[in-house]
Coordinates of N, CA and C in Angstrom, one line a residue:
M1 N -1.2 1.2 21.3 CA -1.6 2.5 20.8 C -0.9 2.7 19.4
I2 N -1.7 3.0 18.4 CA -1.1 3.3 17.1 C -0.7 4.7 16.9
S3 N 0.6 4.9 16.6 CA 1.1 6.2 16.5 C 1.0 6.7 15.0
V4 N 0.6 7.9 14.8 CA 0.3 8.4 13.4 C 1.0 9.7 13.2
L5 N 1.6 9.8 12.0 CA 2.2 11.1 11.5 C 1.3 11.6 10.4
L6 N 0.9 12.9 10.4 CA 0.1 13.5 9.4 C 0.9 14.3 8.5
A7 N 0.8 14.0 7.2 CA 1.6 14.8 6.2 C 0.7 15.4 5.1
D8 N 0.5 16.6 5.2 CA -0.4 17.3 4.2 C 0.0 18.8 4.2
D9 N 0.0 19.4 3.0 CA 0.4 20.8 2.9 C -0.7 21.8 3.4
Q10 N -1.9 21.2 3.6 CA -3.0 22.1 4.0 C -3.3 21.9 5.5
A11 N -3.1 23.0 6.3 CA -3.2 22.9 7.7 C -4.6 22.5 8.1
L12 N -5.6 22.9 7.4 CA -7.0 22.6 7.7 C -7.3 21.1 7.6
V13 N -6.7 20.5 6.6 CA -6.8 19.1 6.3 C -6.2 18.3 7.5
R14 N -5.0 18.7 7.9 CA -4.3 18.0 9.0 C -5.1 18.2 10.3
T15 N -5.7 19.3 10.5 CA -6.5 19.5 11.7 C -7.7 18.6 11.7
G16 N -8.4 18.4 10.5 CA -9.5 17.6 10.4 C -9.1 16.1 10.7
F17 N -8.0 15.7 10.2 CA -7.6 14.3 10.4 C -7.2 14.1 11.9
R18 N -6.6 15.1 12.5 CA -6.2 15.0 13.9 C -7.4 14.9 14.8
M19 N -8.5 15.6 14.5 CA -9.7 15.5 15.3 C -10.3 14.1 15.2
I20 N -10.3 13.5 14.0 CA -10.8 12.2 13.9 C -10.0 11.2 14.7
L21 N -8.7 11.3 14.6 CA -7.8 10.3 15.2 C -7.8 10.5 16.7
E22 N -7.9 11.7 17.2 CA -7.9 11.9 18.7 C -9.2 11.4 19.3
N23 N -10.2 11.1 18.5 CA -11.4 10.5 19.1 C -11.4 9.0 19.1
A24 N -10.3 8.4 18.6 CA -10.1 7.0 18.6 C -9.2 6.6 19.8
A25 N -9.7 5.7 20.6 CA -9.0 5.3 21.8 C -7.7 4.6 21.6
D26 N -7.5 4.0 20.4 CA -6.3 3.3 20.2 C -5.3 4.0 19.2
M27 N -5.5 5.3 19.1 CA -4.6 6.1 18.2 C -4.1 7.4 18.8
R28 N -2.9 7.8 18.4 CA -2.4 9.1 18.8 C -1.6 9.7 17.7
V29 N -1.7 11.0 17.6 CA -0.9 11.7 16.5 C 0.4 12.1 17.2
V30 N 1.5 11.7 16.5 CA 2.8 12.0 17.1 C 3.6 13.1 16.3
G31 N 2.9 13.6 15.3 CA 3.6 14.7 14.6 C 2.8 15.1 13.3
E32 N 3.2 16.3 12.8 CA 2.6 16.8 11.5 C 3.7 17.3 10.6
A33 N 3.4 17.2 9.3 CA 4.4 17.7 8.4 C 3.7 18.4 7.2
A34 N 4.2 19.5 6.8 CA 3.6 20.3 5.7 C 4.1 20.1 4.4
D35 N 5.2 19.2 4.3 CA 5.7 18.9 2.9 C 6.4 17.5 3.0
G36 N 6.8 17.0 1.9 CA 7.3 15.7 1.9 C 8.7 15.5 2.6
A37 N 9.5 16.5 2.5 CA 10.8 16.5 3.1 C 10.7 16.4 4.6
Q38 N 9.8 17.3 5.1 CA 9.6 17.3 6.6 C 8.9 16.0 7.0
A39 N 8.1 15.4 6.2 CA 7.4 14.2 6.5 C 8.5 13.1 6.7
A40 N 9.4 13.0 5.7 CA 10.4 11.9 5.7 C 11.3 12.1 6.9
R41 N 11.7 13.3 7.2 CA 12.6 13.6 8.4 C 11.9 13.2 9.7
T42 N 10.7 13.6 9.8 CA 10.0 13.3 11.0 C 9.7 11.9 11.2
A43 N 9.3 11.2 10.1 CA 9.0 9.8 10.2 C 10.3 9.0 10.6
L44 N 11.4 9.3 10.1 CA 12.7 8.6 10.4 C 13.2 9.0 11.8
A45 N 12.7 10.1 12.3 CA 13.1 10.5 13.7 C 12.2 9.9 14.8
V46 N 10.9 9.8 14.5 CA 10.0 9.4 15.6 C 9.5 8.0 15.3
H47 N 9.7 7.4 14.1 CA 9.2 6.1 13.8 C 7.8 5.8 14.1
P48 N 6.8 6.5 13.5 CA 5.4 6.3 13.8 C 5.0 4.9 13.2
D49 N 3.9 4.4 13.6 CA 3.4 3.1 13.0 C 3.0 3.4 11.6
I50 N 2.4 4.6 11.4 CA 1.8 4.8 10.0 C 1.9 6.3 9.7
V51 N 2.1 6.6 8.5 CA 2.1 8.0 8.0 C 0.9 8.2 7.0
L52 N 0.1 9.1 7.3 CA -1.0 9.5 6.4 C -0.4 10.5 5.5
M53 N -0.1 10.1 4.2 CA 0.7 10.9 3.3 C -0.1 11.5 2.2
D54 N -0.2 12.8 2.1 CA -0.8 13.5 0.9 C 0.1 13.2 -0.3
I55 N -0.5 13.0 -1.4 CA 0.3 12.7 -2.6 C 0.9 13.9 -3.2
R56 N 0.2 15.0 -3.2 CA 0.7 16.2 -3.9 C 1.1 17.3 -2.9
M57 N 2.4 17.5 -2.7 CA 2.9 18.5 -1.8 C 4.0 19.3 -2.5
P58 N 4.3 20.5 -2.1 CA 5.3 21.3 -2.8 C 6.7 20.8 -2.5
D59 N 7.6 21.0 -3.4 CA 9.0 20.6 -3.4 C 9.1 19.1 -3.4
V60 N 9.1 18.5 -2.2 CA 9.2 17.0 -2.2 C 7.7 16.4 -2.1
D61 N 7.3 15.7 -3.1 CA 5.9 15.2 -3.0 C 5.8 13.9 -2.2
G62 N 4.6 13.4 -2.1 CA 4.3 12.2 -1.3 C 5.1 11.0 -1.8
V63 N 5.3 10.9 -3.1 CA 6.0 9.7 -3.7 C 7.4 9.7 -3.2
E64 N 8.1 10.8 -3.4 CA 9.5 10.8 -2.9 C 9.6 10.6 -1.4
A65 N 8.7 11.3 -0.7 CA 8.7 11.1 0.8 C 8.5 9.7 1.2
T66 N 7.6 9.0 0.5 CA 7.4 7.6 0.8 C 8.6 6.8 0.5
R67 N 9.3 7.1 -0.6 CA 10.5 6.3 -1.0 C 11.6 6.5 0.1
R68 N 11.7 7.7 0.6 CA 12.7 8.0 1.6 C 12.4 7.3 2.9
I69 N 11.1 7.3 3.3 CA 10.7 6.6 4.5 C 11.0 5.1 4.5
C70 N 10.5 4.5 3.4 CA 10.6 3.1 3.2 C 12.0 2.6 3.1
A71 N 12.9 3.4 2.4 CA 14.3 3.1 2.3 C 15.1 3.3 3.5
G72 N 14.7 4.3 4.3 CA 15.4 4.6 5.5 C 15.0 3.9 6.7
D73 N 13.7 3.3 6.7 CA 13.2 2.6 7.9 C 13.6 1.1 7.7
R74 N 14.8 0.7 8.1 CA 15.2 -0.6 7.8 C 14.4 -1.7 8.6
S75 N 13.8 -1.3 9.7 CA 13.0 -2.3 10.4 C 11.6 -2.5 9.7
A76 N 11.3 -1.7 8.7 CA 10.0 -1.8 7.9 C 8.8 -1.7 8.8
R77 N 9.0 -0.9 9.9 CA 7.9 -0.8 10.9 C 6.9 0.3 10.4
T78 N 7.4 1.4 9.9 CA 6.5 2.5 9.5 C 5.9 2.2 8.2
R79 N 4.5 2.3 8.2 CA 3.8 2.1 7.0 C 3.3 3.4 6.4
V80 N 3.1 3.5 5.2 CA 2.6 4.7 4.5 C 1.3 4.5 3.9
L81 N 0.3 5.3 4.2 CA -1.0 5.2 3.6 C -1.2 6.5 2.8
I82 N -1.3 6.4 1.5 CA -1.4 7.6 0.6 C -2.9 8.1 0.7
L83 N -3.0 9.4 0.7 CA -4.3 10.1 0.7 C -4.3 10.9 -0.6
T84 N -5.3 10.7 -1.4 CA -5.4 11.4 -2.7 C -6.8 11.9 -3.0
T85 N -7.0 12.9 -3.8 CA -8.3 13.4 -4.2 C -9.0 12.6 -5.2
F86 N -8.2 12.0 -6.1 CA -8.7 11.1 -7.2 C -8.2 9.7 -7.0
D87 N -9.1 8.7 -7.3 CA -8.8 7.3 -7.0 C -7.8 6.8 -8.0
L88 N -7.5 7.5 -9.1 CA -6.5 7.0 -10.1 C -5.5 8.2 -10.4
D89 N -5.2 8.9 -9.3 CA -4.2 10.0 -9.4 C -2.9 9.4 -10.1
E90 N -2.3 10.1 -11.0 CA -1.2 9.6 -11.8 C 0.0 9.2 -10.9
Y91 N 0.0 9.7 -9.7 CA 1.1 9.5 -8.8 C 0.9 8.2 -7.9
V92 N -0.3 7.7 -7.9 CA -0.6 6.7 -6.9 C 0.2 5.4 -7.2
Y93 N 0.3 5.0 -8.4 CA 1.0 3.8 -8.7 C 2.5 3.9 -8.4
A94 N 3.0 5.1 -8.6 CA 4.4 5.4 -8.3 C 4.7 5.3 -6.8
A95 N 3.7 5.8 -6.0 CA 3.8 5.7 -4.6 C 3.7 4.3 -4.1
L96 N 2.9 3.4 -4.7 CA 2.8 2.0 -4.3 C 4.2 1.4 -4.6
R97 N 4.7 1.7 -5.7 CA 6.0 1.1 -6.1 C 7.1 1.6 -5.1
A98 N 6.9 2.8 -4.6 CA 7.9 3.3 -3.7 C 7.8 2.7 -2.3
G99 N 6.7 2.0 -2.0 CA 6.6 1.3 -0.7 C 5.4 1.6 0.1
A100 N 4.5 2.4 -0.5 CA 3.2 2.7 0.2 C 2.4 1.4 0.4
S101 N 1.6 1.3 1.4 CA 0.8 0.1 1.7 C -0.6 0.2 1.2
G102 N -0.9 1.3 0.4 CA -2.3 1.5 -0.1 C -2.6 2.9 -0.2
F103 N -3.9 3.2 -0.6 CA -4.3 4.6 -0.6 C -5.8 4.7 -0.4
L104 N -6.2 5.9 0.1 CA -7.6 6.2 0.3 C -7.9 7.6 -0.3
L105 N -9.1 7.8 -0.6 CA -9.6 9.1 -1.0 C -9.7 10.0 0.2
K106 N -9.5 11.3 0.0 CA -9.6 12.2 1.1 C -11.0 12.4 1.6
D107 N -12.0 12.0 0.8 CA -13.4 12.1 1.3 C -13.9 10.8 1.9
T108 N -13.0 9.9 2.3 CA -13.3 8.7 3.0 C -14.0 9.0 4.3
L109 N -15.0 8.3 4.7 CA -15.7 8.5 6.0 C -14.7 8.2 7.1
A110 N -14.9 8.9 8.2 CA -14.1 8.8 9.4 C -13.9 7.4 9.9
D111 N -15.0 6.6 10.0 CA -14.9 5.2 10.5 C -14.0 4.4 9.5
D112 N -14.2 4.6 8.2 CA -13.4 3.9 7.2 C -11.9 4.2 7.3
L113 N -11.6 5.5 7.6 CA -10.2 5.9 7.7 C -9.6 5.2 8.9
L114 N -10.3 5.1 10.0 CA -9.8 4.5 11.2 C -9.6 3.0 11.0
S115 N -10.5 2.4 10.3 CA -10.4 0.9 10.0 C -9.2 0.7 9.0
A116 N -9.1 1.6 8.1 CA -8.0 1.4 7.1 C -6.6 1.5 7.8
I117 N -6.5 2.4 8.8 CA -5.3 2.6 9.5 C -4.9 1.3 10.3
R118 N -5.9 0.7 10.9 CA -5.7 -0.5 11.7 C -5.3 -1.7 10.7
V119 N -5.9 -1.7 9.6 CA -5.6 -2.8 8.6 C -4.2 -2.7 8.1
V120 N -3.7 -1.5 7.8 CA -2.4 -1.2 7.3 C -1.4 -1.5 8.4
V121 N -1.6 -1.1 9.6 CA -0.7 -1.4 10.7 C -0.5 -2.9 10.9
R122 N -1.5 -3.6 10.7 CA -1.5 -5.1 10.8 C -0.6 -5.7 9.7
G123 N -0.2 -4.9 8.7 CA 0.6 -5.5 7.6 C -0.2 -5.8 6.4
E124 N -1.5 -5.5 6.4 CA -2.3 -5.7 5.2 C -2.4 -4.5 4.3
A125 N -3.3 -4.5 3.4 CA -3.4 -3.3 2.4 C -4.8 -2.9 2.3
V126 N -5.0 -1.6 1.9 CA -6.3 -1.1 1.8 C -6.7 -0.7 0.4
V127 N -6.0 -1.3 -0.6 CA -6.4 -1.1 -2.0 C -7.4 -2.2 -2.4
A128 N -8.6 -1.8 -2.6 CA -9.7 -2.8 -2.9 C -9.3 -3.6 -4.2
P129 N -9.7 -4.9 -4.3 CA -9.5 -5.7 -5.5 C -9.8 -5.0 -6.8
T130 N -11.0 -4.3 -6.9 CA -11.4 -3.7 -8.1 C -10.5 -2.5 -8.5
V131 N -10.0 -1.8 -7.5 CA -9.0 -0.7 -7.7 C -7.7 -1.3 -8.1
T132 N -7.3 -2.4 -7.6 CA -6.1 -3.1 -8.0 C -6.1 -3.4 -9.5
R133 N -7.2 -3.9 -9.9 CA -7.3 -4.2 -11.3 C -7.2 -3.0 -12.2
R134 N -7.8 -1.9 -11.8 CA -7.7 -0.6 -12.5 C -6.3 -0.1 -12.6
L135 N -5.6 -0.2 -11.4 CA -4.3 0.3 -11.4 C -3.4 -0.5 -12.3
V136 N -3.6 -1.8 -12.3 CA -2.8 -2.7 -13.2 C -3.1 -2.3 -14.6
D137 N -4.3 -2.2 -15.0 CA -4.7 -1.9 -16.4 C -4.1 -0.6 -16.8
R138 N -4.1 0.4 -16.0 CA -3.7 1.8 -16.4 C -2.2 2.0 -16.4
Y139 N -1.6 1.5 -15.3 CA -0.2 1.8 -15.1 C 0.8 0.7 -15.5
V140 N 0.5 -0.6 -15.2 CA 1.4 -1.6 -15.4 C 1.5 -2.0 -16.9
T141 N 0.3 -1.9 -17.6 CA 0.3 -2.2 -19.0 C 1.1 -1.2 -19.8
A142 N 1.1 0.1 -19.3 CA 1.9 1.1 -19.9 C 3.4 0.8 -19.6
G143 N 3.7 0.6 -18.3 CA 5.0 0.1 -17.9 C 6.1 1.1 -18.2
D144 N 7.3 0.8 -17.6 CA 8.5 1.6 -17.9 C 9.5 0.8 -18.7
G145 N 9.1 -0.4 -19.1 CA 10.0 -1.3 -19.8 C 9.6 -2.7 -19.7
P146 N 10.4 -3.6 -20.2 CA 10.1 -5.0 -20.2 C 10.2 -5.6 -18.7
P147 N 9.6 -6.7 -18.4 CA 9.6 -7.3 -17.1 C 11.1 -7.6 -16.7
V148 N 11.4 -7.5 -15.4 CA 12.8 -7.8 -14.9 C 12.7 -9.1 -14.1
P149 N 13.1 -10.2 -14.6 CA 13.1 -11.5 -13.8 C 13.8 -11.3 -12.4
S150 N 13.2 -12.0 -11.4 CA 13.8 -11.9 -10.1 C 14.2 -13.3 -9.6
P151 N 15.4 -13.5 -9.2 CA 15.9 -14.8 -8.7 C 15.1 -15.2 -7.5
A152 N 14.5 -14.3 -6.7 CA 13.8 -14.6 -5.5 C 12.5 -15.4 -5.9
A153 N 12.0 -15.2 -7.1 CA 10.8 -15.9 -7.5 C 11.0 -17.4 -7.6
D154 N 12.3 -17.9 -7.7 CA 12.6 -19.3 -7.8 C 12.4 -20.0 -6.4
T155 N 12.3 -19.2 -5.4 CA 12.1 -19.8 -4.0 C 10.6 -20.2 -3.8
L156 N 9.7 -19.7 -4.7 CA 8.3 -19.9 -4.5 C 7.9 -21.3 -5.0
T157 N 7.0 -22.0 -4.2 CA 6.5 -23.2 -4.7 C 5.4 -23.0 -5.8
D158 N 5.0 -24.0 -6.5 CA 4.1 -23.8 -7.5 C 2.8 -23.3 -7.0
R159 N 2.3 -23.7 -5.8 CA 1.1 -23.2 -5.2 C 1.2 -21.8 -4.9
E160 N 2.4 -21.4 -4.3 CA 2.6 -20.0 -4.0 C 2.6 -19.1 -5.2
R161 N 3.2 -19.6 -6.3 CA 3.1 -18.8 -7.5 C 1.7 -18.6 -8.0
E162 N 0.9 -19.7 -7.8 CA -0.5 -19.6 -8.3 C -1.2 -18.6 -7.4
V163 N -1.0 -18.6 -6.1 CA -1.7 -17.7 -5.2 C -1.3 -16.3 -5.6
L164 N 0.0 -16.1 -5.8 CA 0.5 -14.7 -6.1 C -0.1 -14.2 -7.4
G165 N -0.2 -15.1 -8.4 CA -0.8 -14.7 -9.6 C -2.3 -14.2 -9.5
L166 N -3.0 -14.9 -8.6 CA -4.4 -14.6 -8.4 C -4.5 -13.3 -7.6
V167 N -3.7 -13.1 -6.6 CA -3.7 -11.9 -5.8 C -3.4 -10.7 -6.7
A168 N -2.4 -10.9 -7.6 CA -2.0 -9.8 -8.5 C -3.1 -9.5 -9.5
R169 N -4.0 -10.4 -9.8 CA -5.1 -10.1 -10.7 C -6.2 -9.4 -10.0
G170 N -6.0 -9.2 -8.7 CA -7.0 -8.4 -7.9 C -8.0 -9.2 -7.1
L171 N -7.8 -10.5 -7.0 CA -8.7 -11.4 -6.2 C -8.5 -11.2 -4.7
S172 N -9.5 -11.2 -4.0 CA -9.4 -11.2 -2.5 C -9.0 -12.6 -2.0
N173 N -8.7 -12.7 -0.7 CA -8.4 -14.0 -0.2 C -9.5 -15.0 -0.3
G174 N -10.7 -14.5 -0.1 CA -11.9 -15.3 -0.2 C -12.1 -15.8 -1.7
E175 N -11.9 -15.0 -2.6 CA -12.0 -15.3 -4.0 C -10.9 -16.3 -4.4
V176 N -9.7 -16.1 -3.9 CA -8.6 -17.1 -4.2 C -9.0 -18.4 -3.6
A177 N -9.5 -18.4 -2.4 CA -9.8 -19.7 -1.7 C -10.9 -20.5 -2.6
A178 N -11.9 -19.7 -3.0 CA -12.9 -20.4 -3.8 C -12.4 -20.9 -5.1
R179 N -11.5 -20.2 -5.8 CA -10.9 -20.6 -7.0 C -10.0 -21.9 -6.9
L180 N -9.3 -22.0 -5.7 CA -8.4 -23.1 -5.5 C -9.0 -24.2 -4.6
Y181 N -10.2 -24.0 -4.2 CA -10.9 -25.0 -3.4 C -10.1 -25.3 -2.1
V182 N -9.7 -24.2 -1.4 CA -9.0 -24.3 -0.1 C -9.6 -23.3 0.8
S183 N -9.2 -23.4 2.1 CA -9.8 -22.5 3.0 C -9.2 -21.1 2.9
E184 N -9.9 -20.1 3.4 CA -9.3 -18.7 3.4 C -8.1 -18.6 4.2
G185 N -8.1 -19.4 5.3 CA -6.9 -19.4 6.2 C -5.7 -20.0 5.5
T186 N -5.9 -21.0 4.6 CA -4.8 -21.5 3.9 C -4.2 -20.5 2.9
V187 N -5.1 -19.7 2.3 CA -4.7 -18.7 1.4 C -3.8 -17.6 2.1
K188 N -4.3 -17.2 3.3 CA -3.6 -16.3 4.1 C -2.2 -16.8 4.4
T189 N -2.1 -18.1 4.7 CA -0.8 -18.6 5.0 C 0.2 -18.6 3.8
H190 N -0.4 -18.9 2.6 CA 0.4 -18.8 1.4 C 0.8 -17.4 1.1
V191 N -0.1 -16.5 1.2 CA 0.3 -15.1 1.0 C 1.4 -14.6 1.9
S192 N 1.3 -15.0 3.2 CA 2.3 -14.6 4.2 C 3.7 -15.2 3.8
R193 N 3.7 -16.4 3.3 CA 4.9 -17.1 2.9 C 5.5 -16.4 1.7
V194 N 4.7 -16.0 0.8 CA 5.1 -15.3 -0.4 C 5.8 -14.0 0.0
L195 N 5.1 -13.2 0.9 CA 5.7 -11.9 1.3 C 7.0 -12.1 2.0
T196 N 7.1 -13.2 2.8 CA 8.4 -13.4 3.5 C 9.5 -13.8 2.5
K197 N 9.2 -14.7 1.6 CA 10.2 -15.1 0.7 C 10.7 -14.0 -0.2
L198 N 9.8 -13.2 -0.6 CA 10.2 -12.1 -1.6 C 10.5 -10.8 -0.9
A199 N 10.5 -10.8 0.5 CA 10.9 -9.6 1.3 C 10.0 -8.4 0.9
L200 N 8.7 -8.7 0.8 CA 7.7 -7.7 0.5 C 6.9 -7.3 1.8
R201 N 6.4 -6.0 1.8 CA 5.7 -5.6 3.0 C 4.3 -6.1 3.0
D202 N 3.6 -6.1 1.9 CA 2.2 -6.4 1.9 C 1.7 -6.8 0.5
R203 N 0.4 -7.1 0.4 CA -0.1 -7.7 -0.9 C 0.0 -6.6 -2.0
V204 N -0.1 -5.3 -1.7 CA 0.1 -4.3 -2.7 C 1.5 -4.4 -3.3
Q205 N 2.5 -4.6 -2.5 CA 3.8 -4.8 -3.1 C 3.9 -6.1 -3.8
A206 N 3.2 -7.1 -3.4 CA 3.2 -8.4 -4.2 C 2.6 -8.2 -5.6
V207 N 1.5 -7.4 -5.7 CA 1.0 -7.1 -7.0 C 2.0 -6.4 -7.9
V208 N 2.7 -5.4 -7.4 CA 3.7 -4.7 -8.2 C 4.8 -5.7 -8.6
Y209 N 5.2 -6.5 -7.6 CA 6.3 -7.4 -7.9 C 5.9 -8.4 -9.0
A210 N 4.7 -9.0 -8.9 CA 4.3 -10.0 -9.9 C 4.3 -9.5 -11.3
Y211 N 3.9 -8.2 -11.5 CA 3.9 -7.7 -12.9 C 5.3 -7.2 -13.3
E212 N 6.0 -6.6 -12.4 CA 7.3 -6.1 -12.8 C 8.3 -7.2 -13.1
S213 N 8.1 -8.3 -12.4 CA 9.1 -9.4 -12.6 C 8.6 -10.4 -13.7
G214 N 7.4 -10.1 -14.3 CA 6.9 -10.9 -15.4 C 6.3 -12.2 -15.0
L215 N 6.0 -12.4 -13.7 CA 5.4 -13.6 -13.3 C 4.0 -13.8 -13.9
I216 N 3.3 -12.7 -14.1 CA 2.1 -12.7 -14.9 C 2.1 -11.5 -15.8
R217 N 1.3 -11.6 -16.9 CA 1.3 -10.5 -17.8 C 0.2 -9.6 -17.5
A218 N 0.5 -8.3 -17.6 CA -0.5 -7.2 -17.4 C -1.7 -7.4 -18.4
G219 N -2.9 -7.1 -17.9 CA -4.1 -7.2 -18.7 C -4.7 -8.6 -18.7
S220 N -4.1 -9.6 -18.1 CA -4.6 -10.9 -18.0 C -5.3 -11.1 -16.7
H221 N -6.6 -11.2 -16.6 CA -7.3 -11.4 -15.4 C -8.1 -12.7 -15.3
D222 N -7.9 -13.5 -16.3 CA -8.7 -14.8 -16.3 C -7.9 -15.9 -15.6

């Protein structure tokens, strides 16, 4: 049973999400929060599998709440799925950097929301490759400063670096497999090893890591 915490400052929105989730046989709502501070406190108290996090909330927003949850949950069990009105909300990239496992638009269909929750809980991400490219173009190229080399990158094999570079450019596992002439299962194995070696939660975090560490240059998709 997947446990879900709902964090949104609009009660009507929380009610709508609760109705959707309660109709799913494999999910249960374990709490609600009307602001980011309450969301972080509740998440760290009840340890839900996933938090559906509104990005814009009063006082403590979804970005800071995500940071608190991901920093405080040492077991890395609780995942955060950002919910936003606009697909390139200026806070989305900051939330991904803070530890979120992806984001969805609030007008997402019910079935797609449920599927996304299951995907994130499995340790994967729900940011589509095309959206990954747009996030990279808009936010990483602007950047907060020069790349910061990471010693952990030295533990990657040449093939793992290659796979990470392709994932960071927004390619799906299938596209990476076709590019490297290997099976999709092999790509999944490489991605899993990269995440383990770099202590990352999912492929979204891998994308952020690749650009911020300078493993690949922003704006290069070829």
